[in-house]
PDB file of C-alpha atoms in Angstrom:
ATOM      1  CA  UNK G   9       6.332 -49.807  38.550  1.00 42.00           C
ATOM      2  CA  UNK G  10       4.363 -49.414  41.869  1.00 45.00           C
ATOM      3  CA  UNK G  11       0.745 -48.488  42.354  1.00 49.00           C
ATOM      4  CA  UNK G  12       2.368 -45.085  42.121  1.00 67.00           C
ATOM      5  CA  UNK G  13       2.739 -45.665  38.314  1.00 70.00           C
ATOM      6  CA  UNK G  14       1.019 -42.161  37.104  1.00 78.00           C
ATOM      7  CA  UNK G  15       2.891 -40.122  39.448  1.00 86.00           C
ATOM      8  CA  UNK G  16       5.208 -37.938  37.564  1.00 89.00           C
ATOM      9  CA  UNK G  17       4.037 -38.319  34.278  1.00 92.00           C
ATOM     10  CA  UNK G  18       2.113 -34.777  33.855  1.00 92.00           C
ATOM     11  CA  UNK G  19       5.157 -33.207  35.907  1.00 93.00           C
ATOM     12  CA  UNK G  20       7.730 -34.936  33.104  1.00 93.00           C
ATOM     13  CA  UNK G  21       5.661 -33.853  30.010  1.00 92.00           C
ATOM     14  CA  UNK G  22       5.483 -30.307  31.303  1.00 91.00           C
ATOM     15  CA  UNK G  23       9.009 -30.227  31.789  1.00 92.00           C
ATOM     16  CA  UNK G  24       9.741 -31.828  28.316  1.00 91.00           C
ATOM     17  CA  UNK G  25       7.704 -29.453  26.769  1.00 89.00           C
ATOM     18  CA  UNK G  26       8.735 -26.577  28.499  1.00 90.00           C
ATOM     19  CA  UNK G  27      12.513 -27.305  28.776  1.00 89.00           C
ATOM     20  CA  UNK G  28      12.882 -25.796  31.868  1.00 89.00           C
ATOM     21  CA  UNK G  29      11.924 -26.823  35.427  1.00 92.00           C
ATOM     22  CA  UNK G  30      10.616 -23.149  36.366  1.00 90.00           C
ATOM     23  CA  UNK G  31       8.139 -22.990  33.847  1.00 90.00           C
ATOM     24  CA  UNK G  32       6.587 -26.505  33.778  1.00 90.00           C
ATOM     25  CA  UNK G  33       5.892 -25.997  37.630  1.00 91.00           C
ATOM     26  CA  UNK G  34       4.134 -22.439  36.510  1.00 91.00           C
ATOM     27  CA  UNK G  35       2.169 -24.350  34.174  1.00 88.00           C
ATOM     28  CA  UNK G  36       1.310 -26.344  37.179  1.00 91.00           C
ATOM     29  CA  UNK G  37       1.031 -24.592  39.988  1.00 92.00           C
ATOM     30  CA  UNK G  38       3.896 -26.015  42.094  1.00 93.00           C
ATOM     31  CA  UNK G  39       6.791 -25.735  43.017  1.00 93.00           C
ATOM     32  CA  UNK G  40      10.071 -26.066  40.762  1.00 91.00           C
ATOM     33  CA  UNK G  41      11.371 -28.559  43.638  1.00 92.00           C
ATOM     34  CA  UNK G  42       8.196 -30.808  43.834  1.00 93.00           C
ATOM     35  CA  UNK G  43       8.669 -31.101  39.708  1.00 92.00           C
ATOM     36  CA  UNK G  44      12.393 -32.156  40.069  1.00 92.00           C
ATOM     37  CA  UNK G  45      11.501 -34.539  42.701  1.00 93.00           C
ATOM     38  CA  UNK G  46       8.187 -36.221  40.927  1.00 93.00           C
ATOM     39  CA  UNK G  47      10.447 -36.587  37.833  1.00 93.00           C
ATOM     40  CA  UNK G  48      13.450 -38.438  39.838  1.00 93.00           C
ATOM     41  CA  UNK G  49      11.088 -40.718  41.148  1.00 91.00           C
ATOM     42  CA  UNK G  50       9.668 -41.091  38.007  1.00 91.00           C
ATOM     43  CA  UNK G  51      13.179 -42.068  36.784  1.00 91.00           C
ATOM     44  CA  UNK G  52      13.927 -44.470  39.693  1.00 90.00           C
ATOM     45  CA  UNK G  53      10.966 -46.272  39.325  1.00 90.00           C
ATOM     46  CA  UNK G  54      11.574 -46.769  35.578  1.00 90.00           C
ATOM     47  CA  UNK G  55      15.320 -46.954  36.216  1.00 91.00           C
ATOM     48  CA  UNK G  56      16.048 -44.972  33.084  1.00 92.00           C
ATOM     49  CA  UNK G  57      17.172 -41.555  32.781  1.00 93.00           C
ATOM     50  CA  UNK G  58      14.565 -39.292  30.919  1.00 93.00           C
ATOM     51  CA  UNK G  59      16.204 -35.889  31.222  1.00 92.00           C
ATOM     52  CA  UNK G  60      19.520 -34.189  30.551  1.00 91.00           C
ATOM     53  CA  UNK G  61      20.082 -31.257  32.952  1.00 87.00           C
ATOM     54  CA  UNK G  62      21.801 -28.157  32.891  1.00 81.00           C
ATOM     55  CA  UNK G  63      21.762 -25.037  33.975  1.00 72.00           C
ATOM     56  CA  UNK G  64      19.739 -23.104  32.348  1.00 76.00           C
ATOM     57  CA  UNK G  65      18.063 -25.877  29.726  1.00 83.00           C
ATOM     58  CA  UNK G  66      16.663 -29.151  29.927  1.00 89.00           C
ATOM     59  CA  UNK G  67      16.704 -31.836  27.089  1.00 91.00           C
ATOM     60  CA  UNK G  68      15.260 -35.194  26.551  1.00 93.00           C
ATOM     61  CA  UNK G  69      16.941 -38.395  26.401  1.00 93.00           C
ATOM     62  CA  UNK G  70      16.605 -40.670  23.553  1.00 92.00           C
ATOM     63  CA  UNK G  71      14.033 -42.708  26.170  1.00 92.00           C
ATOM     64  CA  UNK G  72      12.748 -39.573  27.131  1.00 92.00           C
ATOM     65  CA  UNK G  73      11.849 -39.387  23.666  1.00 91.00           C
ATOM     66  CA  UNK G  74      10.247 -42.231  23.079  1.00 92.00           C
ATOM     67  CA  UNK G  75       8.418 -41.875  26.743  1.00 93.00           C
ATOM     68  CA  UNK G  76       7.235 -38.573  25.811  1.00 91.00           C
ATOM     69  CA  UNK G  77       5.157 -40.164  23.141  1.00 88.00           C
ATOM     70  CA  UNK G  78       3.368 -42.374  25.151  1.00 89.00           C
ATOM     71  CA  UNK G  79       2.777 -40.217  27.547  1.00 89.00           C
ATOM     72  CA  UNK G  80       1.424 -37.520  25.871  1.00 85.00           C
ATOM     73  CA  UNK G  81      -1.034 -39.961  24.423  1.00 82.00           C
ATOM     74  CA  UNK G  82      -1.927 -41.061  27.637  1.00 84.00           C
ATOM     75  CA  UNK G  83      -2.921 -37.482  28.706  1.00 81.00           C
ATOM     76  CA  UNK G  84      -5.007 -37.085  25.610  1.00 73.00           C
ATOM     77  CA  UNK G  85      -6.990 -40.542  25.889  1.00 74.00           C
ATOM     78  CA  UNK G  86      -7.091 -39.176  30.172  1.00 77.00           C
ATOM     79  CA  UNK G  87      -9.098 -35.546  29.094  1.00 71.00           C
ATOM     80  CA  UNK G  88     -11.024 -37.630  26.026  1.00 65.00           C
ATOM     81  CA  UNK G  89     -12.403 -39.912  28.594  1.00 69.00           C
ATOM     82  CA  UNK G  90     -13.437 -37.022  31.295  1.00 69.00           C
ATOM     83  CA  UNK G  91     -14.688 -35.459  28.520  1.00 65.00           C
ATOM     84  CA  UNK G  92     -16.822 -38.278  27.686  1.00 62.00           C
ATOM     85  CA  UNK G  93     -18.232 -38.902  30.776  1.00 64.00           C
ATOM     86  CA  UNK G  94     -19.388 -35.234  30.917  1.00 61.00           C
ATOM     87  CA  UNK G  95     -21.071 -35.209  27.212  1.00 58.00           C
ATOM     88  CA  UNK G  96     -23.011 -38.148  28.557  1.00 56.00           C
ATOM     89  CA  UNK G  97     -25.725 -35.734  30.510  1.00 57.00           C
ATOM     90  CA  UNK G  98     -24.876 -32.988  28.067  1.00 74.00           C
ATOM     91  CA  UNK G  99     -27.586 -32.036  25.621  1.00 82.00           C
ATOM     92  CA  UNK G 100     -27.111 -30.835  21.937  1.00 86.00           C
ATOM     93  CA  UNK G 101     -26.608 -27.669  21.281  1.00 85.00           C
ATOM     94  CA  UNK G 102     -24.515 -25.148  18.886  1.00 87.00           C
ATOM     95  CA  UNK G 103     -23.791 -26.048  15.022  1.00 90.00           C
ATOM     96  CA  UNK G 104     -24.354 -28.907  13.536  1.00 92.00           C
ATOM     97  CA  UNK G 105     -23.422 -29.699   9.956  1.00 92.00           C
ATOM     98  CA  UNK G 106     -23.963 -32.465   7.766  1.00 95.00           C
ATOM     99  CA  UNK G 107     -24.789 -33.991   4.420  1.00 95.00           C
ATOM    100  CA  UNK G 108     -27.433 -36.266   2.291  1.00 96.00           C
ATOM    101  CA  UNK G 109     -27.896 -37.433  -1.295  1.00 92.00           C
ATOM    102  CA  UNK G 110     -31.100 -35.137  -2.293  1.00 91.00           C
ATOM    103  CA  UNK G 111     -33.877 -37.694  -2.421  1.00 90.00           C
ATOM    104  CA  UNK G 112     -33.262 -39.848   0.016  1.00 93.00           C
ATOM    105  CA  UNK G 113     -32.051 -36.918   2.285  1.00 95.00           C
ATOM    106  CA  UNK G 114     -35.846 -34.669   1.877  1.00 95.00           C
ATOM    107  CA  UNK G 115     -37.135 -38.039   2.204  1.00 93.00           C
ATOM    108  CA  UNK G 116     -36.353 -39.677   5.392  1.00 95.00           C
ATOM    109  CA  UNK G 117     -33.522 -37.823   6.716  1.00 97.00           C
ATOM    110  CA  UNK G 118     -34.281 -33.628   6.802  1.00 97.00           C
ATOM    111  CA  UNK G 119     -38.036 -34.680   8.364  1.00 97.00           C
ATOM    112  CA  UNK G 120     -36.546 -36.452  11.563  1.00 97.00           C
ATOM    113  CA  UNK G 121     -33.743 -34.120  11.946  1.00 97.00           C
ATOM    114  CA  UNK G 122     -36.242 -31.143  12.122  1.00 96.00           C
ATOM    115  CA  UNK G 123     -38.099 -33.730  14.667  1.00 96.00           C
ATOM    116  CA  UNK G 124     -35.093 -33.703  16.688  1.00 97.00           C
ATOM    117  CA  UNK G 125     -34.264 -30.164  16.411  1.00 94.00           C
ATOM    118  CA  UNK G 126     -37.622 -29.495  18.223  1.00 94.00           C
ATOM    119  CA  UNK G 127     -36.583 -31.385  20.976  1.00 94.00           C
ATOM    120  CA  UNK G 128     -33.241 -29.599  21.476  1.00 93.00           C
ATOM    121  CA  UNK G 129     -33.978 -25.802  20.666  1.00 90.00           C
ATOM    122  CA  UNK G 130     -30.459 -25.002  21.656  1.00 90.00           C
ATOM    123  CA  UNK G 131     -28.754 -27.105  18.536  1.00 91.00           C
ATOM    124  CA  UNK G 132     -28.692 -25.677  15.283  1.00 92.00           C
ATOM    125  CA  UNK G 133     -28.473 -27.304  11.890  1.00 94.00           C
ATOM    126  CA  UNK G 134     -27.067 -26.609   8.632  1.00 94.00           C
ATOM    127  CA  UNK G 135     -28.157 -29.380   6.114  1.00 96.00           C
ATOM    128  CA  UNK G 136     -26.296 -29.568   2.464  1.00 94.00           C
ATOM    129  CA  UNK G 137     -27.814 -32.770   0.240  1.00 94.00           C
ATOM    130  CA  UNK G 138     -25.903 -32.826  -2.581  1.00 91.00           C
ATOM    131  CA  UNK G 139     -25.717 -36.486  -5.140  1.00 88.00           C
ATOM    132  CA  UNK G 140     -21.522 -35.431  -4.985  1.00 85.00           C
ATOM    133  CA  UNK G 141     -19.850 -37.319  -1.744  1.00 81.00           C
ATOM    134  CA  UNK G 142     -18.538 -34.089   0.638  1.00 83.00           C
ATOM    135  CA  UNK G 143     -15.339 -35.168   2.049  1.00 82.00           C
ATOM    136  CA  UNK G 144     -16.050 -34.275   6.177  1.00 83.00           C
ATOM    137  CA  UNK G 145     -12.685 -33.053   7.549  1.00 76.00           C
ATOM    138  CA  UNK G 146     -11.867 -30.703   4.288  1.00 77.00           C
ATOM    139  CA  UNK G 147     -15.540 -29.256   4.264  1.00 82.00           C
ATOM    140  CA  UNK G 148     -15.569 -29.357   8.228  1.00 82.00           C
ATOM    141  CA  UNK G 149     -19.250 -31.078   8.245  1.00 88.00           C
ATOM    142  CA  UNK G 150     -20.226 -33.338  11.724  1.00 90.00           C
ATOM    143  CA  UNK G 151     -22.114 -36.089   9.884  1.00 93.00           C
ATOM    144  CA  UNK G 152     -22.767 -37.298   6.610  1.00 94.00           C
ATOM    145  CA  UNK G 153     -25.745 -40.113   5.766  1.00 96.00           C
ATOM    146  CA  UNK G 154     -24.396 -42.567   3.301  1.00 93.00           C
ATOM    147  CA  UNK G 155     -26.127 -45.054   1.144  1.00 90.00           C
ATOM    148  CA  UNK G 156     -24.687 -48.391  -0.547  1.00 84.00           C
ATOM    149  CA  UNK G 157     -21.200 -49.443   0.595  1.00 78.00           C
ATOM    150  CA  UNK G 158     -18.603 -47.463   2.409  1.00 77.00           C
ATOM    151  CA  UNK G 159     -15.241 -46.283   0.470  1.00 69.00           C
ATOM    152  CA  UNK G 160     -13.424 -43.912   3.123  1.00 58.00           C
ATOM    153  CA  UNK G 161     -11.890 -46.030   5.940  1.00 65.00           C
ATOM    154  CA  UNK G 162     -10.609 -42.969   8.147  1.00 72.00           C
ATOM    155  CA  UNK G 163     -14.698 -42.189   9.311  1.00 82.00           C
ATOM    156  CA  UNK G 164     -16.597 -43.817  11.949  1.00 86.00           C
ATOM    157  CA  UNK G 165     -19.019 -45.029  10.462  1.00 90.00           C
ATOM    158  CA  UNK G 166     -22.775 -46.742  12.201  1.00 92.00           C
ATOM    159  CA  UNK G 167     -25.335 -48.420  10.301  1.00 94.00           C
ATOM    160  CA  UNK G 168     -28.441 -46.842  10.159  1.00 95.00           C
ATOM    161  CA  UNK G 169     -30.808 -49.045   8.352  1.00 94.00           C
ATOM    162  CA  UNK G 170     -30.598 -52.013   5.430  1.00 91.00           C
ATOM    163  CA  UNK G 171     -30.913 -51.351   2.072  1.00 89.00           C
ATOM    164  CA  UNK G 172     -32.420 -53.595  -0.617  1.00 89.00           C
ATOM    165  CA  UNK G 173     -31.606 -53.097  -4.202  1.00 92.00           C
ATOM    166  CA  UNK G 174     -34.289 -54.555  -6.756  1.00 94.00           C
ATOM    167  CA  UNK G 175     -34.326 -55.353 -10.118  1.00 96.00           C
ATOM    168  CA  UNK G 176     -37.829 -54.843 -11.975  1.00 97.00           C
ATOM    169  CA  UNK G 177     -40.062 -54.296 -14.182  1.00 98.00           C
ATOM    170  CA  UNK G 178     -43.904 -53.237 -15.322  1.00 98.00           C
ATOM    171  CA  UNK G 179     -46.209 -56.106 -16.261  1.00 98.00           C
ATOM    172  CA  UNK G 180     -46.866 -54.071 -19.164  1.00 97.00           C
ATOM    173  CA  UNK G 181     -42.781 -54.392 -20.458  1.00 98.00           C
ATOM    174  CA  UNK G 182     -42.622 -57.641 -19.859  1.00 97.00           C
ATOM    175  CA  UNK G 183     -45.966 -58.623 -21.895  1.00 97.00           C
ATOM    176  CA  UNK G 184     -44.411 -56.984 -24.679  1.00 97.00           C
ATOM    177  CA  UNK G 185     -40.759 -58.029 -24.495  1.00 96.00           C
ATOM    178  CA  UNK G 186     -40.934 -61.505 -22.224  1.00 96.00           C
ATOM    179  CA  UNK G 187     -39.500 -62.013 -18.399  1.00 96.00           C
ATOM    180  CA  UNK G 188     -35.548 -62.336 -18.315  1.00 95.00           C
ATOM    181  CA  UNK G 189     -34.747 -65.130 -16.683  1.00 94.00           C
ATOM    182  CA  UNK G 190     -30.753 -65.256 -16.626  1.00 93.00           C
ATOM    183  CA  UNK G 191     -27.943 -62.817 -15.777  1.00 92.00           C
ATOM    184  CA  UNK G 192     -27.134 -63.032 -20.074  1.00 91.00           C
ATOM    185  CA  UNK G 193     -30.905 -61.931 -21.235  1.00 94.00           C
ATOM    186  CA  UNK G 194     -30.410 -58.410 -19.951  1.00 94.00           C
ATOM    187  CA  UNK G 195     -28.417 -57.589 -22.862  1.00 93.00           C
ATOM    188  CA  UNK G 196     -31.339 -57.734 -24.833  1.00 94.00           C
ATOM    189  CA  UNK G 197     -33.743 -55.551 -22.614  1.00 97.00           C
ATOM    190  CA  UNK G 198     -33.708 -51.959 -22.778  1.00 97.00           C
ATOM    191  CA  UNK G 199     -32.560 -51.316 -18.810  1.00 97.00           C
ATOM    192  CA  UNK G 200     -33.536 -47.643 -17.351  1.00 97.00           C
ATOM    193  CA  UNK G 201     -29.931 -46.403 -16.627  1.00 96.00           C
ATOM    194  CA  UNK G 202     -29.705 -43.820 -13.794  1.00 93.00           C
ATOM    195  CA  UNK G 203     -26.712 -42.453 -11.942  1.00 87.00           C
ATOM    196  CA  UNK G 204     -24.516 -44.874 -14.018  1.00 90.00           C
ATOM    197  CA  UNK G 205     -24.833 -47.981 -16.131  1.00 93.00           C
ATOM    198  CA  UNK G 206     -23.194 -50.475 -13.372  1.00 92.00           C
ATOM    199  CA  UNK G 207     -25.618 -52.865 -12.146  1.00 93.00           C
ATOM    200  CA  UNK G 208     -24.799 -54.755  -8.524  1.00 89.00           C
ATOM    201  CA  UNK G 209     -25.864 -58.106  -8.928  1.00 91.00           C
ATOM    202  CA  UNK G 210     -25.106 -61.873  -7.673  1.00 90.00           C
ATOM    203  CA  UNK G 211     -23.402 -64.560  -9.055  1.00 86.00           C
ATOM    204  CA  UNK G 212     -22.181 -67.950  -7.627  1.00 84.00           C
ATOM    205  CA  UNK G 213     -22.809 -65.860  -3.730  1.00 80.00           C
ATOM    206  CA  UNK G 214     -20.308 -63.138  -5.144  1.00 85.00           C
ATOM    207  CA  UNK G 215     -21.259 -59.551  -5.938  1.00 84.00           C
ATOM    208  CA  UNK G 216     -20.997 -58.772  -9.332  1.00 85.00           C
ATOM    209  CA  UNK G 217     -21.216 -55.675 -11.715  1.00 89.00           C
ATOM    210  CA  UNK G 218     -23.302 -55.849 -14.600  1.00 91.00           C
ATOM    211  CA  UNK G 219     -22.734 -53.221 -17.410  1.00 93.00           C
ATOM    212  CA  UNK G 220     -26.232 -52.438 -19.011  1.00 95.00           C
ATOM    213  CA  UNK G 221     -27.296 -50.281 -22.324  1.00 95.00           C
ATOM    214  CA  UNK G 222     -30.655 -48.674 -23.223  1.00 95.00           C
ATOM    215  CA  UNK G 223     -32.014 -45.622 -24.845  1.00 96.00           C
ATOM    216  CA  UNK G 224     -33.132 -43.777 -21.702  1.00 97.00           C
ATOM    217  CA  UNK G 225     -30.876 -42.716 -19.215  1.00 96.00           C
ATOM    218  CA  UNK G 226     -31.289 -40.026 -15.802  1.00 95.00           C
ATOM    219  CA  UNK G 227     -29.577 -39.381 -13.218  1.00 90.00           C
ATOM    220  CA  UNK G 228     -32.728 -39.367 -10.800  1.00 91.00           C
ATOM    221  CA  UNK G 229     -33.882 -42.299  -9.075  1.00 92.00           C
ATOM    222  CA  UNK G 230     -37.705 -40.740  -8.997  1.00 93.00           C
ATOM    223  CA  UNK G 231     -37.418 -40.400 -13.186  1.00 96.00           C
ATOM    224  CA  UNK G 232     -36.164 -43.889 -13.299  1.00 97.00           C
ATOM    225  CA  UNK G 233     -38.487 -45.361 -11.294  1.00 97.00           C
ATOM    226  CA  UNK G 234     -41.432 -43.363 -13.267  1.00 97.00           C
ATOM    227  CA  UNK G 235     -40.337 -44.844 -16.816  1.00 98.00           C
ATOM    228  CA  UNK G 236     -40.152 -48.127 -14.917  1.00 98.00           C
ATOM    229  CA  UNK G 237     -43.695 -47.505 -14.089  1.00 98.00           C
ATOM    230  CA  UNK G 238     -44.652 -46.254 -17.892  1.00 97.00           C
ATOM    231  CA  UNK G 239     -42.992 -49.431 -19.282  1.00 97.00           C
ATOM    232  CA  UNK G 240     -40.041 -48.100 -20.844  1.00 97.00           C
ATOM    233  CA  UNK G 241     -37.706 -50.681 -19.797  1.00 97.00           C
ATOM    234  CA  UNK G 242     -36.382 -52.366 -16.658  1.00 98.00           C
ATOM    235  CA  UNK G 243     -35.017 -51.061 -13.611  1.00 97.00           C
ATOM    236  CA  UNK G 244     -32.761 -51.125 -10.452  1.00 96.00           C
ATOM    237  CA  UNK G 245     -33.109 -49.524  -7.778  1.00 95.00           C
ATOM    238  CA  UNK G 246     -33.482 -48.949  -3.757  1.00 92.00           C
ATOM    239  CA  UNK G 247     -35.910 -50.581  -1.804  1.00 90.00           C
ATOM    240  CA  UNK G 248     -37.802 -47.438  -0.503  1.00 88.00           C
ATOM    241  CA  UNK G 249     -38.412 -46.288  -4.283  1.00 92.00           C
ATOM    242  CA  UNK G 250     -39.758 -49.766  -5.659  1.00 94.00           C
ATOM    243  CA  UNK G 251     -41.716 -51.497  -2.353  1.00 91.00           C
ATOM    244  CA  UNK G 252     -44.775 -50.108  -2.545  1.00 92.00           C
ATOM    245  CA  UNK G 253     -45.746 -51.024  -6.351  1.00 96.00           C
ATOM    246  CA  UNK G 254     -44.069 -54.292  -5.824  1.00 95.00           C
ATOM    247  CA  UNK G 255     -46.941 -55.006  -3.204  1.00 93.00           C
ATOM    248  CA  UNK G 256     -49.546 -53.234  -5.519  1.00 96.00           C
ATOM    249  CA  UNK G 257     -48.217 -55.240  -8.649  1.00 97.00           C
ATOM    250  CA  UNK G 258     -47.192 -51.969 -10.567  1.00 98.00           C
ATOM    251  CA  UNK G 259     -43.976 -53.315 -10.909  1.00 98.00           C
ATOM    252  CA  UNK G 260     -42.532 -57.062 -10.960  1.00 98.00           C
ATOM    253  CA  UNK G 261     -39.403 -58.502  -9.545  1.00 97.00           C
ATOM    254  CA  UNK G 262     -36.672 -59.917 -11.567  1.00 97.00           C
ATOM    255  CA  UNK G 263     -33.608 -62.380 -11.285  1.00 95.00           C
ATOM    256  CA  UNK G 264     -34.510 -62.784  -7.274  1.00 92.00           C
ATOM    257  CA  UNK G 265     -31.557 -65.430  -7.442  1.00 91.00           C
ATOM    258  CA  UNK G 266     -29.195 -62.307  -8.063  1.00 92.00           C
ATOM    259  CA  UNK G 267     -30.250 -59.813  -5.739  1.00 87.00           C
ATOM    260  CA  UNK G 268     -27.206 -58.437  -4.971  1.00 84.00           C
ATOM    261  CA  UNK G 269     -26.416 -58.504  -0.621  1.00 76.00           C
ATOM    262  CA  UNK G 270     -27.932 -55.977   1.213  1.00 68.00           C
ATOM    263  CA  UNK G 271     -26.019 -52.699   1.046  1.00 81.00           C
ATOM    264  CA  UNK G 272     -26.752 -50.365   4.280  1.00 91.00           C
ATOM    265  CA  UNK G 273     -27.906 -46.802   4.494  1.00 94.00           C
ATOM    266  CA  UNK G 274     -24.653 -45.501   6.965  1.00 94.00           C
ATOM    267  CA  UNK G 275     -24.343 -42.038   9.339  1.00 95.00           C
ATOM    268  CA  UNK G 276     -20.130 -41.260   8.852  1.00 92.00           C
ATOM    269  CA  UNK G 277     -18.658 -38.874  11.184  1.00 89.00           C
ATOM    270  CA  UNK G 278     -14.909 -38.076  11.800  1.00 82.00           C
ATOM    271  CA  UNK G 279     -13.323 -39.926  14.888  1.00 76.00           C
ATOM    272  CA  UNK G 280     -13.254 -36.543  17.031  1.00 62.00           C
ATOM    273  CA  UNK G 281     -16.947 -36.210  16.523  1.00 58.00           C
ATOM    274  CA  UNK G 282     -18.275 -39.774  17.590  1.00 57.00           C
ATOM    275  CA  UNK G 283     -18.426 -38.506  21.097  1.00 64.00           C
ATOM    276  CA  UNK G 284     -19.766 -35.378  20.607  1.00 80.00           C
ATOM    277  CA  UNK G 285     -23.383 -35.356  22.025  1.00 85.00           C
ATOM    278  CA  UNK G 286     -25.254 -33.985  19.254  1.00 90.00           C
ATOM    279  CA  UNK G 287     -23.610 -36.326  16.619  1.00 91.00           C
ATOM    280  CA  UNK G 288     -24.344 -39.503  19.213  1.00 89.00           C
ATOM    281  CA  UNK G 289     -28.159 -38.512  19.882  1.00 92.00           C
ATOM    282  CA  UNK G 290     -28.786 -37.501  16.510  1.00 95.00           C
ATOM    283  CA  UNK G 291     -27.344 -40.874  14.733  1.00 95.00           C
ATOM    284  CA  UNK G 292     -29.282 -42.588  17.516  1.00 95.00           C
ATOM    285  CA  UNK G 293     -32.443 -40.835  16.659  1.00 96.00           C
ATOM    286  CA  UNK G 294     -32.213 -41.544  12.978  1.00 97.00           C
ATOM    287  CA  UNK G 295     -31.345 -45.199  13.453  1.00 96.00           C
ATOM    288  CA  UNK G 296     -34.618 -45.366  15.737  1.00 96.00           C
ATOM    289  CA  UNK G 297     -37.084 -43.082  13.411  1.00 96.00           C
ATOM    290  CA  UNK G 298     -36.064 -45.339   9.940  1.00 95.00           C
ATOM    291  CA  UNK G 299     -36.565 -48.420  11.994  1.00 93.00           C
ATOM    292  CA  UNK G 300     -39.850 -47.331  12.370  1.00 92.00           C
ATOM    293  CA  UNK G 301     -40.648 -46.139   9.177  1.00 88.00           C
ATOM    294  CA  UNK G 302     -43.062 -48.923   6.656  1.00 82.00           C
ATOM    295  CA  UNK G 303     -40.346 -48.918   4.255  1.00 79.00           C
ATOM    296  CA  UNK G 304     -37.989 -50.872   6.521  1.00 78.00           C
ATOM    297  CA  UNK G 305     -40.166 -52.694   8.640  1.00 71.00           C
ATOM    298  CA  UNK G 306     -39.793 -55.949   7.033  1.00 63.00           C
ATOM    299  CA  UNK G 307     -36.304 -55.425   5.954  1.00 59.00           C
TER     300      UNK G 307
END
């Protein structure tokens, strides 16, 4: 093909889709004789036949077909890129939905997005935390903050921050019940059991899971990491729950060696929304705020 390779294309697609020559050069604006010529050219240059005329219809061609296709993609990745280029000065506004687990959502999360609300008075913002993973599309939410590791491959997804899991205890557990020092030892502890009794550990540089048993069990990280504190029994969890009384010696460390690799705390949105300019700003002001928050400093 020439350098006159996207001439004809819109003209063809508006006659495929129309089936007539008439009313894909309405659609236009032309003239029914400037679409029949643009689409012969089209034709020559491609030296295939695309259309099958008649009278009073107009059908594709098996390579018609197949060029439609293409085409029509073409045209969609053409209006997604203008598109683009004019979200880049556009500022937030209208609805914005998304989701957070509770505590880490009140947290870190809700406080900067009502920060970056006040700097875009035209966006609003309808925040569900809930501990049960929303699925985006079916619930029609913009952006959901996800902690750990990712599961559902069809989201775009950016990383936000690290995230530590720790392993610990108080001094005062371990004085009565001794320091575990292997990977087998925990099955005599009495381990705080939260969400679930799956413990991510490391072993030989390979993740591994680690069922646990004990007589306390709550599905709150806050309640597990107060028992932890009370010296009920040991403990794992995030980084921004346990850092602070690691450095104050409320709590101790365990099984360093096995810290499992560093999970991520994740903003998911569905592939139409990644351009969208209050999805874009909004990830990029949460990525910025949690980098500046203590908790992750040195992380």
């Amino acid at each position: 093909m020439s350098e006159n390779r996207w001439e004809g294309i819109d003209e063809f697609v508006a006659v495929a889709e129309c089936s007539q020559f008439t009313a894909a050069a309405e659609r236009l604006g032309v003239s029914s004789s400037h679409i029949s010529r643009q689409v012969v050219r089209l034709e020559e240059r491609l030296q295939t036949r695309l259309l099958y005329r008649s009278t009073r219809r107009v059908t594709l061609t098996e390579a018609g077909q197949t060029f439609l296709q293409h085409c029509q993609r073409l045209q969609d990745g053409r209006e997604e890129a203008l598109r683009a280029v004019g979200d880049l000065t556009s500022e937030p506004k209208g609805m914005l939905r998304m989701t957070c687990a509770v505590a880490y959502g009140e947290r870190f999360i809700v406080p900067l997005v009502t920060r970056f609300m006040s700097l875009y008075p035209q966006l609003r913002v309808d925040i569900e935390l809930s501990n049960r993973p929303l699925d985006l599309v079916h619930e029609g939410l913009d952006l959901a903050i996800r902690l750990g590791r990712l599961q559902d491959s069809r989201l775009v997804a950016t990383r936000l921050a690290p995230r530590r899991m720790y392993l610990c205890a108080s001094p005062s557990y371990l004085e009565r019940y001794g320091r575990p020092h292997s990977l087998s030892e925990l099955s005599r502890h009495n381990c705080l059991i939260g969400s679930s009794d799956i413990w991510q550990l490391e072993l030989d540089g390979r993740e591994f899971s680690q069922r646990v048993q004990g007589n306390w069990r709550c599905n709150s990280g806050q309640a597990v990491l107060d028992a932890a504190l009370q010296g009920v029994g040991l403990c794992q969890l995030p980084d921004y729950y346990v850092l602070e009384h690691l450095q104050d010696g409320t709590l101790v460390s365990l099984l360093d060696a096995h810290q499992p690799p560093n999970t991520a705390v994740w903003a998911l949105y569905p592939q139409q929304r990644h351009l969208s300019p209050k999805v874009r700003k909004l990830v990029d002001y949460l990525k910025q705020g949690l980098a500046e928050r203590p908790e992750y400093r040195d992380l």
